Short mmCIF file of N, CA and C in Angstrom, two decimals:
data_model
loop_
_atom_site.label_atom_id
_atom_site.label_comp_id
_atom_site.label_asym_id
_atom_site.label_seq_id
_atom_site.Cartn_x
_atom_site.Cartn_y
_atom_site.Cartn_z
N UNK A 1 17.22 -51.64 77.09
CA UNK A 1 16.40 -52.29 75.99
C UNK A 1 15.14 -52.88 76.99
N UNK A 2 14.28 -52.63 75.75
CA UNK A 2 12.66 -53.17 76.21
C UNK A 2 12.63 -54.64 76.46
N UNK A 3 11.73 -55.12 77.28
CA UNK A 3 11.53 -56.50 77.45
C UNK A 3 11.19 -57.11 76.10
N UNK A 4 11.67 -58.27 75.81
CA UNK A 4 10.96 -58.88 74.57
C UNK A 4 11.63 -58.49 73.40
N UNK A 5 12.71 -57.71 73.48
CA UNK A 5 13.54 -57.47 72.28
C UNK A 5 14.82 -57.89 72.41
N UNK A 6 15.20 -58.68 71.36
CA UNK A 6 16.45 -59.38 71.18
C UNK A 6 17.57 -58.25 70.79
N UNK A 7 18.89 -58.49 71.30
CA UNK A 7 19.82 -57.77 70.80
C UNK A 7 20.41 -58.18 69.66
N UNK A 8 20.11 -57.61 68.51
CA UNK A 8 20.39 -58.15 67.18
C UNK A 8 21.20 -57.14 66.45
N UNK A 9 22.06 -56.28 67.13
CA UNK A 9 22.54 -55.30 66.40
C UNK A 9 23.73 -56.03 65.69
N UNK A 10 24.13 -57.16 65.98
CA UNK A 10 25.40 -57.54 65.01
C UNK A 10 24.73 -58.48 63.91
N UNK A 11 23.59 -58.53 63.70
CA UNK A 11 23.00 -59.23 62.76
C UNK A 11 22.50 -58.49 61.45
N UNK A 12 22.40 -59.13 60.09
CA UNK A 12 22.00 -58.11 58.95
C UNK A 12 20.47 -57.78 59.25
N UNK A 13 19.86 -56.93 58.46
CA UNK A 13 18.80 -56.40 58.66
C UNK A 13 17.52 -57.33 58.77
N UNK A 14 17.58 -58.40 57.77
CA UNK A 14 16.40 -59.16 57.57
C UNK A 14 16.33 -60.13 59.01
N UNK A 15 17.53 -60.43 59.58
CA UNK A 15 17.44 -61.18 60.85
C UNK A 15 16.84 -60.36 61.86
N UNK A 16 17.39 -59.04 61.95
CA UNK A 16 16.89 -58.04 62.92
C UNK A 16 15.26 -57.91 62.79
N UNK A 17 14.88 -57.73 61.63
CA UNK A 17 13.44 -57.61 61.39
C UNK A 17 12.81 -58.92 61.92
N UNK A 18 13.08 -60.10 61.54
CA UNK A 18 12.60 -61.36 61.85
C UNK A 18 12.43 -61.56 63.43
N UNK A 19 13.62 -60.94 64.07
CA UNK A 19 13.62 -60.92 65.61
C UNK A 19 12.51 -60.17 66.18
N UNK A 20 12.61 -58.78 65.56
CA UNK A 20 11.74 -57.79 66.20
C UNK A 20 10.28 -58.27 65.78
N UNK A 21 9.99 -58.85 64.70
CA UNK A 21 8.59 -59.32 64.24
C UNK A 21 8.08 -60.34 65.42
N UNK A 22 9.10 -61.26 65.64
CA UNK A 22 8.81 -62.36 66.49
C UNK A 22 8.34 -61.91 67.96
N UNK A 23 9.08 -60.93 68.42
CA UNK A 23 8.81 -60.21 69.70
C UNK A 23 7.65 -59.68 69.73
N UNK A 24 6.79 -59.21 68.52
CA UNK A 24 5.64 -58.39 68.48
C UNK A 24 4.57 -59.20 68.16
N UNK A 25 4.67 -60.51 67.58
CA UNK A 25 3.57 -61.13 66.91
C UNK A 25 2.49 -61.48 67.79
N UNK A 26 2.80 -61.67 69.04
CA UNK A 26 1.88 -62.07 70.12
C UNK A 26 0.86 -60.88 70.39
N UNK A 27 1.77 -59.58 70.72
CA UNK A 27 0.85 -58.35 71.12
C UNK A 27 -0.03 -58.03 69.91
N UNK A 28 0.73 -58.19 68.65
CA UNK A 28 -0.22 -57.75 67.41
C UNK A 28 -1.40 -58.65 67.19
N UNK A 29 -1.09 -60.01 67.55
CA UNK A 29 -2.56 -60.86 67.35
C UNK A 29 -3.38 -60.62 68.34
N UNK A 30 -2.99 -60.26 69.55
CA UNK A 30 -4.06 -59.86 70.68
C UNK A 30 -4.96 -58.44 70.31
N UNK A 31 -3.96 -57.40 69.61
CA UNK A 31 -4.55 -56.24 69.25
C UNK A 31 -5.75 -56.49 68.13
N UNK A 32 -5.48 -57.35 67.22
CA UNK A 32 -6.55 -57.79 66.15
C UNK A 32 -7.74 -58.46 66.86
N UNK A 33 -7.29 -59.35 67.79
CA UNK A 33 -8.44 -60.26 68.22
C UNK A 33 -9.40 -59.33 69.08
N UNK A 34 -8.83 -58.30 69.69
CA UNK A 34 -9.81 -57.45 70.52
C UNK A 34 -10.64 -56.61 69.65
N UNK A 35 -10.35 -56.44 68.41
CA UNK A 35 -10.97 -55.60 67.50
C UNK A 35 -11.93 -56.27 66.43
N UNK A 36 -11.69 -57.52 66.22
CA UNK A 36 -12.48 -58.19 65.36
C UNK A 36 -13.33 -59.20 65.77
N UNK A 37 -14.52 -59.49 65.23
CA UNK A 37 -15.33 -60.41 65.63
C UNK A 37 -14.96 -61.81 65.18
N UNK A 38 -14.17 -61.83 64.06
CA UNK A 38 -14.06 -63.12 63.36
C UNK A 38 -12.40 -63.25 63.50
N UNK A 39 -12.33 -64.17 64.47
CA UNK A 39 -10.67 -64.65 64.97
C UNK A 39 -10.09 -65.33 63.61
N UNK A 40 -10.85 -65.76 62.54
CA UNK A 40 -10.05 -66.39 61.26
C UNK A 40 -9.32 -65.52 60.72
N UNK A 41 -9.74 -63.97 60.59
CA UNK A 41 -8.84 -63.05 60.06
C UNK A 41 -7.66 -62.47 60.52
N UNK A 42 -7.43 -63.09 61.95
CA UNK A 42 -6.26 -62.28 62.59
C UNK A 42 -5.06 -62.60 62.02
N UNK A 43 -4.78 -63.82 61.66
CA UNK A 43 -3.53 -64.31 61.07
C UNK A 43 -3.18 -63.41 59.83
N UNK A 44 -4.16 -63.35 59.06
CA UNK A 44 -4.07 -62.67 57.78
C UNK A 44 -3.51 -61.37 57.89
N UNK A 45 -4.28 -60.76 58.92
CA UNK A 45 -3.88 -59.29 59.31
C UNK A 45 -2.47 -59.10 59.79
N UNK A 46 -2.19 -59.94 60.68
CA UNK A 46 -0.91 -59.85 61.47
C UNK A 46 0.29 -59.88 60.18
N UNK A 47 -0.04 -61.09 59.17
CA UNK A 47 0.97 -61.30 58.20
C UNK A 47 0.82 -60.00 57.21
N UNK A 48 -0.33 -59.39 56.99
CA UNK A 48 -0.36 -58.05 56.18
C UNK A 48 0.55 -56.79 56.81
N UNK A 49 0.50 -56.96 58.14
CA UNK A 49 1.29 -55.82 58.85
C UNK A 49 2.83 -55.96 58.47
N UNK A 50 3.23 -57.38 58.77
CA UNK A 50 4.66 -57.59 58.31
C UNK A 50 4.94 -57.50 56.83
N UNK A 51 4.15 -57.87 55.99
CA UNK A 51 4.39 -57.65 54.54
C UNK A 51 4.59 -56.19 54.28
N UNK A 52 3.64 -55.28 54.83
CA UNK A 52 3.92 -53.79 54.61
C UNK A 52 5.29 -53.35 55.07
N UNK A 53 5.55 -53.93 56.18
CA UNK A 53 7.07 -53.40 56.83
C UNK A 53 7.90 -53.89 55.92
N UNK A 54 7.97 -55.02 55.38
CA UNK A 54 9.01 -55.57 54.47
C UNK A 54 9.04 -54.78 53.11
N UNK A 55 7.74 -54.55 52.71
CA UNK A 55 7.92 -53.70 51.48
C UNK A 55 8.43 -52.33 51.53
N UNK A 56 8.21 -51.78 52.79
CA UNK A 56 8.66 -50.31 53.15
C UNK A 56 10.30 -50.25 53.24
N UNK A 57 10.62 -51.40 53.66
CA UNK A 57 12.20 -51.56 53.78
C UNK A 57 12.91 -50.74 54.92
N UNK A 58 14.17 -50.63 55.08
CA UNK A 58 14.79 -50.16 56.03
C UNK A 58 14.19 -49.85 57.35
N UNK A 59 13.55 -51.02 57.76
CA UNK A 59 12.93 -51.03 59.04
C UNK A 59 13.95 -51.06 60.21
N UNK A 60 15.11 -51.36 60.06
CA UNK A 60 16.14 -51.49 61.10
C UNK A 60 16.66 -49.95 61.51
N UNK A 61 16.09 -49.14 60.68
CA UNK A 61 16.51 -47.71 61.01
C UNK A 61 15.37 -47.04 61.78
N UNK A 62 14.45 -47.69 62.05
CA UNK A 62 13.12 -47.12 62.74
C UNK A 62 13.52 -47.12 64.32
N UNK A 63 13.53 -45.97 64.92
CA UNK A 63 13.87 -45.84 66.36
C UNK A 63 12.65 -46.50 67.04
N UNK A 64 11.40 -46.37 66.59
CA UNK A 64 10.38 -46.65 67.41
C UNK A 64 9.63 -47.65 66.71
N UNK A 65 10.25 -48.97 66.48
CA UNK A 65 9.70 -49.79 65.73
C UNK A 65 8.38 -50.48 66.22
N UNK A 66 8.20 -50.64 67.55
CA UNK A 66 7.04 -50.80 67.90
C UNK A 66 5.84 -50.33 67.65
N UNK A 67 6.03 -48.83 67.86
CA UNK A 67 5.16 -47.82 67.58
C UNK A 67 4.68 -47.83 65.88
N UNK A 68 5.76 -48.21 65.11
CA UNK A 68 5.42 -48.12 63.56
C UNK A 68 4.59 -49.44 63.37
N UNK A 69 4.87 -50.43 64.16
CA UNK A 69 4.17 -51.98 63.78
C UNK A 69 2.61 -51.54 64.08
N UNK A 70 2.44 -50.90 65.18
CA UNK A 70 1.06 -50.76 65.59
C UNK A 70 0.28 -49.67 64.82
N UNK A 71 1.12 -48.75 64.40
CA UNK A 71 0.42 -47.71 63.45
C UNK A 71 0.08 -48.48 62.05
N UNK A 72 0.93 -49.33 61.83
CA UNK A 72 0.64 -50.16 60.47
C UNK A 72 -0.54 -50.98 60.58
N UNK A 73 -0.60 -51.56 61.86
CA UNK A 73 -1.68 -52.55 62.12
C UNK A 73 -3.08 -51.70 62.12
N UNK A 74 -3.12 -50.53 62.75
CA UNK A 74 -4.08 -49.66 62.48
C UNK A 74 -4.52 -49.33 61.28
N UNK A 75 -3.54 -48.94 60.51
CA UNK A 75 -3.89 -48.85 58.97
C UNK A 75 -4.37 -50.08 58.33
N UNK A 76 -3.95 -51.18 58.37
CA UNK A 76 -4.26 -52.42 57.82
C UNK A 76 -5.56 -52.70 58.41
N UNK A 77 -5.98 -52.51 59.72
CA UNK A 77 -7.41 -52.75 60.06
C UNK A 77 -8.36 -51.65 59.49
N UNK A 78 -7.99 -50.45 59.36
CA UNK A 78 -8.91 -49.50 58.63
C UNK A 78 -9.19 -49.88 57.13
N UNK A 79 -8.30 -50.27 56.51
CA UNK A 79 -8.33 -50.68 55.14
C UNK A 79 -9.08 -51.98 54.99
N UNK A 80 -9.11 -52.86 55.96
CA UNK A 80 -9.80 -53.95 55.82
C UNK A 80 -11.40 -53.71 56.15
N UNK A 81 -11.66 -52.84 57.17
CA UNK A 81 -12.98 -52.36 57.33
C UNK A 81 -13.67 -51.42 56.33
N UNK A 82 -12.80 -50.79 55.60
CA UNK A 82 -13.24 -50.04 54.51
C UNK A 82 -13.51 -50.84 53.26
N UNK A 83 -12.79 -51.87 53.13
CA UNK A 83 -13.09 -52.90 51.99
C UNK A 83 -14.32 -53.74 52.13
N UNK A 84 -14.31 -53.90 53.47
CA UNK A 84 -15.69 -54.84 53.83
C UNK A 84 -16.98 -54.00 53.75
N UNK A 85 -16.89 -52.63 54.04
CA UNK A 85 -18.18 -51.69 53.92
C UNK A 85 -18.28 -51.47 52.57
N UNK A 86 -17.36 -51.20 51.69
CA UNK A 86 -17.63 -50.88 50.36
C UNK A 86 -18.27 -52.20 49.63
N UNK A 87 -17.66 -53.24 49.76
CA UNK A 87 -18.28 -54.32 49.12
C UNK A 87 -19.28 -54.97 49.86
N UNK A 88 -19.85 -54.59 51.04
CA UNK A 88 -20.92 -55.00 51.85
C UNK A 88 -20.98 -56.44 52.16
N UNK A 89 -19.68 -56.80 52.45
CA UNK A 89 -19.63 -58.28 52.53
C UNK A 89 -20.30 -58.90 53.49
N UNK A 90 -20.83 -58.22 54.62
CA UNK A 90 -21.73 -58.64 55.56
C UNK A 90 -23.04 -59.05 54.90
N UNK A 91 -23.42 -58.56 53.76
CA UNK A 91 -24.61 -58.96 53.10
C UNK A 91 -24.43 -60.08 52.13
N UNK A 92 -23.54 -60.61 51.98
CA UNK A 92 -23.06 -61.68 51.09
C UNK A 92 -23.69 -63.02 51.58
N UNK A 93 -24.12 -63.78 50.48
CA UNK A 93 -24.46 -64.99 51.05
C UNK A 93 -23.57 -66.03 50.42
N UNK A 94 -23.18 -67.01 51.02
CA UNK A 94 -22.12 -67.93 50.56
C UNK A 94 -22.84 -68.81 49.61
N UNK A 95 -22.09 -69.14 48.57
CA UNK A 95 -22.45 -70.09 47.46
C UNK A 95 -22.72 -71.58 48.10
N UNK A 96 -23.93 -72.06 48.06
CA UNK A 96 -24.25 -73.37 48.27
C UNK A 96 -24.79 -74.16 47.01
N UNK A 97 -24.04 -74.93 46.38
CA UNK A 97 -24.39 -75.63 45.17
C UNK A 97 -25.87 -76.24 45.12
N UNK A 98 -26.17 -76.73 46.44
CA UNK A 98 -27.43 -77.43 46.46
C UNK A 98 -28.60 -76.34 46.42
N UNK A 99 -28.30 -75.09 47.09
CA UNK A 99 -29.41 -74.24 47.10
C UNK A 99 -29.35 -73.33 45.91
N UNK A 100 -28.36 -73.04 45.34
CA UNK A 100 -28.05 -72.06 44.17
C UNK A 100 -27.79 -72.65 42.84
N UNK A 101 -28.20 -73.95 42.69
CA UNK A 101 -27.86 -74.52 41.54
C UNK A 101 -28.92 -73.98 40.46
N UNK A 102 -28.47 -73.95 39.19
CA UNK A 102 -29.27 -73.29 38.25
C UNK A 102 -30.10 -74.51 37.37
N UNK A 103 -29.85 -75.67 37.95
CA UNK A 103 -30.55 -76.94 37.25
C UNK A 103 -31.92 -76.50 37.19
N UNK A 104 -32.88 -75.96 38.19
CA UNK A 104 -34.06 -75.75 38.13
C UNK A 104 -34.66 -74.40 37.25
N UNK A 105 -33.81 -73.74 36.60
CA UNK A 105 -34.18 -72.60 35.88
C UNK A 105 -34.45 -73.03 34.40
N UNK A 106 -35.63 -72.69 33.97
CA UNK A 106 -36.10 -73.05 32.74
C UNK A 106 -35.47 -71.95 31.78
N UNK A 107 -35.30 -72.40 30.49
CA UNK A 107 -34.98 -71.56 29.42
C UNK A 107 -35.87 -70.14 29.27
N UNK A 108 -37.23 -70.43 29.68
CA UNK A 108 -38.17 -69.36 29.58
C UNK A 108 -37.83 -68.33 30.75
N UNK A 109 -37.44 -68.99 32.04
CA UNK A 109 -37.18 -68.06 33.05
C UNK A 109 -36.12 -67.35 32.71
N UNK A 110 -35.01 -67.92 32.01
CA UNK A 110 -33.91 -67.21 31.79
C UNK A 110 -34.07 -66.02 30.63
N UNK A 111 -34.85 -66.32 29.67
CA UNK A 111 -35.27 -65.21 28.74
C UNK A 111 -35.97 -64.11 29.59
N UNK A 112 -36.82 -64.26 30.38
CA UNK A 112 -37.58 -63.46 31.21
C UNK A 112 -36.82 -62.67 32.01
N UNK A 113 -35.87 -63.11 32.59
CA UNK A 113 -34.96 -62.55 33.52
C UNK A 113 -34.03 -61.50 32.69
N UNK A 114 -33.72 -62.08 31.75
CA UNK A 114 -32.79 -61.16 30.77
C UNK A 114 -33.46 -60.02 30.35
N UNK A 115 -34.89 -60.28 29.97
CA UNK A 115 -35.61 -59.14 29.53
C UNK A 115 -35.82 -58.07 30.52
N UNK A 116 -35.95 -58.56 31.80
CA UNK A 116 -36.16 -57.78 32.91
C UNK A 116 -35.02 -56.80 33.24
N UNK A 117 -34.02 -57.48 33.13
CA UNK A 117 -32.71 -56.78 33.17
C UNK A 117 -32.53 -55.70 32.27
N UNK A 118 -32.58 -56.29 30.87
CA UNK A 118 -32.53 -54.96 29.95
C UNK A 118 -33.64 -54.04 30.12
N UNK A 119 -34.71 -54.21 30.60
CA UNK A 119 -35.75 -53.27 30.89
C UNK A 119 -35.38 -52.29 31.86
N UNK A 120 -34.88 -53.02 33.07
CA UNK A 120 -34.58 -52.18 34.20
C UNK A 120 -33.36 -51.07 33.71
N UNK A 121 -32.36 -51.62 32.96
CA UNK A 121 -31.27 -50.91 32.64
C UNK A 121 -31.70 -49.85 31.75
N UNK A 122 -32.50 -50.08 30.79
CA UNK A 122 -33.05 -48.91 29.87
C UNK A 122 -33.67 -48.00 30.62
N UNK A 123 -34.49 -48.36 31.80
CA UNK A 123 -35.17 -47.46 32.55
C UNK A 123 -34.28 -46.58 33.52
N UNK A 124 -33.09 -47.07 33.89
CA UNK A 124 -32.17 -46.39 34.68
C UNK A 124 -31.32 -45.41 33.88
N UNK A 125 -31.09 -45.97 32.57
CA UNK A 125 -30.34 -44.89 31.70
C UNK A 125 -31.23 -43.91 31.22
N UNK A 126 -32.54 -43.95 31.25
CA UNK A 126 -33.38 -42.96 30.95
C UNK A 126 -33.56 -41.81 31.92
N UNK A 127 -33.27 -42.10 33.07
CA UNK A 127 -33.22 -41.09 34.02
C UNK A 127 -32.09 -39.88 33.61
N UNK A 128 -32.41 -38.73 34.26
CA UNK A 128 -31.49 -37.55 33.96
C UNK A 128 -30.25 -38.16 34.64
N UNK A 129 -29.10 -37.50 34.17
CA UNK A 129 -27.66 -37.87 34.68
C UNK A 129 -27.51 -37.86 36.10
N UNK A 130 -27.85 -36.69 36.62
CA UNK A 130 -27.58 -36.58 38.10
C UNK A 130 -28.31 -37.54 39.04
N UNK A 131 -29.69 -37.65 38.53
CA UNK A 131 -30.66 -38.50 39.11
C UNK A 131 -30.08 -39.86 39.03
N UNK A 132 -29.64 -40.39 37.82
CA UNK A 132 -29.17 -41.64 37.80
C UNK A 132 -27.84 -41.89 38.54
N UNK A 133 -26.96 -40.91 38.67
CA UNK A 133 -25.84 -41.10 39.40
C UNK A 133 -26.18 -41.07 41.01
N UNK A 134 -26.98 -40.41 41.63
CA UNK A 134 -27.56 -40.59 42.82
C UNK A 134 -28.22 -41.98 42.96
N UNK A 135 -29.04 -42.41 42.16
CA UNK A 135 -29.46 -43.72 42.27
C UNK A 135 -28.55 -44.84 42.30
N UNK A 136 -27.33 -44.69 41.37
CA UNK A 136 -26.44 -45.70 41.31
C UNK A 136 -25.74 -45.83 42.59
N UNK A 137 -25.16 -44.70 43.07
CA UNK A 137 -24.58 -44.45 44.37
C UNK A 137 -25.30 -45.09 45.47
N UNK A 138 -26.41 -44.71 45.44
CA UNK A 138 -27.41 -45.39 46.65
C UNK A 138 -27.53 -46.94 46.44
N UNK A 139 -28.17 -47.22 45.29
CA UNK A 139 -28.65 -48.55 45.28
C UNK A 139 -27.38 -49.82 44.83
N UNK A 140 -26.76 -49.33 43.93
CA UNK A 140 -25.51 -50.24 43.72
C UNK A 140 -24.23 -50.05 44.75
N UNK A 141 -23.73 -48.80 44.90
CA UNK A 141 -22.78 -48.72 45.69
C UNK A 141 -22.98 -48.82 47.25
N UNK A 142 -24.34 -48.51 47.59
CA UNK A 142 -24.68 -48.73 48.92
C UNK A 142 -24.33 -47.55 49.90
N UNK A 143 -23.98 -46.25 49.30
CA UNK A 143 -23.89 -45.17 50.05
C UNK A 143 -25.07 -44.51 50.59
N UNK A 144 -25.05 -43.89 51.90
CA UNK A 144 -26.15 -43.17 52.27
C UNK A 144 -26.37 -41.84 51.76
N UNK A 145 -27.67 -41.38 51.88
CA UNK A 145 -27.79 -40.23 51.46
C UNK A 145 -26.81 -38.87 51.95
N UNK A 146 -26.37 -39.03 53.13
CA UNK A 146 -25.45 -37.83 53.72
C UNK A 146 -24.15 -38.04 52.79
N UNK A 147 -23.79 -39.47 52.69
CA UNK A 147 -22.44 -39.49 52.05
C UNK A 147 -22.59 -39.14 50.39
N UNK A 148 -23.54 -39.37 49.79
CA UNK A 148 -23.72 -38.85 48.45
C UNK A 148 -23.91 -37.53 48.48
N UNK A 149 -24.54 -36.84 49.42
CA UNK A 149 -24.74 -35.36 49.36
C UNK A 149 -23.18 -34.85 49.41
N UNK A 150 -22.42 -35.36 50.52
CA UNK A 150 -21.19 -34.84 50.46
C UNK A 150 -20.14 -34.97 49.37
N UNK A 151 -20.25 -36.21 48.72
CA UNK A 151 -19.52 -36.63 47.53
C UNK A 151 -19.71 -35.70 46.43
N UNK A 152 -21.28 -35.43 46.39
CA UNK A 152 -21.57 -34.69 45.08
C UNK A 152 -21.85 -33.19 45.30
N UNK A 153 -21.49 -32.75 46.50
CA UNK A 153 -21.54 -31.34 46.98
C UNK A 153 -23.00 -30.91 46.80
N UNK A 154 -24.09 -31.79 47.26
CA UNK A 154 -25.51 -31.31 47.27
C UNK A 154 -25.90 -31.20 48.50
N UNK A 155 -27.13 -30.75 48.65
CA UNK A 155 -27.79 -30.97 50.09
C UNK A 155 -28.47 -32.17 50.01
N UNK A 156 -28.78 -32.42 51.39
CA UNK A 156 -29.38 -33.76 51.58
C UNK A 156 -30.77 -33.86 51.04
N UNK A 157 -31.52 -32.87 51.13
CA UNK A 157 -32.71 -32.70 50.46
C UNK A 157 -33.04 -32.97 49.09
N UNK A 158 -31.64 -32.35 48.38
CA UNK A 158 -31.58 -32.43 46.88
C UNK A 158 -31.50 -33.95 46.59
N UNK A 159 -30.70 -34.63 47.28
CA UNK A 159 -30.16 -36.15 47.19
C UNK A 159 -31.61 -36.91 47.37
N UNK A 160 -32.41 -36.66 48.25
CA UNK A 160 -33.73 -37.26 48.59
C UNK A 160 -34.48 -37.32 47.50
N UNK A 161 -34.76 -35.85 46.95
CA UNK A 161 -35.63 -35.58 45.88
C UNK A 161 -35.12 -36.37 44.57
N UNK A 162 -33.93 -36.37 44.26
CA UNK A 162 -33.44 -37.14 43.15
C UNK A 162 -33.92 -38.66 43.38
N UNK A 163 -33.61 -39.15 44.58
CA UNK A 163 -34.01 -40.67 44.94
C UNK A 163 -35.43 -40.76 44.61
N UNK A 164 -36.25 -39.91 45.31
CA UNK A 164 -37.84 -39.95 44.88
C UNK A 164 -38.11 -39.97 43.37
N UNK A 165 -37.35 -39.14 42.56
CA UNK A 165 -37.62 -39.03 41.33
C UNK A 165 -37.39 -40.42 40.43
N UNK A 166 -36.28 -40.81 41.11
CA UNK A 166 -35.84 -42.20 40.31
C UNK A 166 -36.89 -43.30 40.84
N UNK A 167 -37.19 -43.17 42.09
CA UNK A 167 -38.26 -44.40 42.51
C UNK A 167 -39.55 -44.05 41.54
N UNK A 168 -40.17 -42.89 41.46
CA UNK A 168 -41.41 -42.71 40.77
C UNK A 168 -41.19 -43.06 39.23
N UNK A 169 -39.93 -42.87 38.78
CA UNK A 169 -39.77 -43.41 37.25
C UNK A 169 -39.82 -44.72 37.16
N UNK A 170 -39.06 -45.43 37.97
CA UNK A 170 -39.00 -46.85 37.92
C UNK A 170 -40.29 -47.60 38.32
N UNK A 171 -40.85 -47.08 39.27
CA UNK A 171 -42.33 -47.69 39.55
C UNK A 171 -43.21 -47.35 38.31
N UNK A 172 -43.36 -46.32 37.79
CA UNK A 172 -44.15 -46.06 36.56
C UNK A 172 -44.01 -46.77 35.50
N UNK A 173 -42.47 -47.35 35.25
CA UNK A 173 -42.26 -48.23 34.08
C UNK A 173 -42.72 -49.71 34.35
N UNK A 174 -42.69 -49.92 35.67
CA UNK A 174 -43.23 -51.48 36.27
C UNK A 174 -44.73 -51.28 36.28
N UNK A 175 -45.46 -50.23 36.23
CA UNK A 175 -46.91 -50.32 36.39
C UNK A 175 -47.22 -50.26 34.68
N UNK A 176 -46.41 -49.80 33.87
CA UNK A 176 -46.74 -49.66 32.48
C UNK A 176 -46.58 -51.32 32.07
N UNK A 177 -45.49 -51.85 32.40
CA UNK A 177 -45.26 -53.35 32.08
C UNK A 177 -46.42 -54.28 32.48
N UNK A 178 -46.98 -54.05 33.58
CA UNK A 178 -47.98 -55.00 34.20
C UNK A 178 -49.33 -54.87 33.37
N UNK A 179 -49.48 -53.31 32.88
CA UNK A 179 -50.78 -53.16 32.18
C UNK A 179 -50.84 -53.68 30.93
N UNK A 180 -49.73 -53.85 30.37
CA UNK A 180 -49.51 -54.15 28.88
C UNK A 180 -49.73 -55.67 28.64
#
């Protein structure tokens, strides 16, 4: 028997899982601490590992439970990093009521902002479909040019040309609005 493992062969599956989980909790915590800059997330990720194992069921049948736990931990970590990247959470600014309050926004500013949004939306919708798709993937989804090229099956230069076309189109509309 491995060190740190309790002999729980006489107990039911839930008790066995609880004992196995307690034995690995410290090692799993250290695993996440070494890989994450934010220690506040470690407990949540450890909990997510055990939640996935419980959802899987039949964990007492696993011959290599420890290996399964750390494979699950790697999957949880990848999912977390993928979600953060897609949501670009590092670029988020936390809401501060004192700084972000709307009390200083006049009705005129609100109307002007809404009109600017409508105008920009119309300009984006006026782009050719492929150019619009590439623009949205780059500017709104945050994908890189190589990622867009792979996703759409295009060359990198084609993606760059579509982005240039979109930029020229949007800039020309901005110049028209300033001239008016």
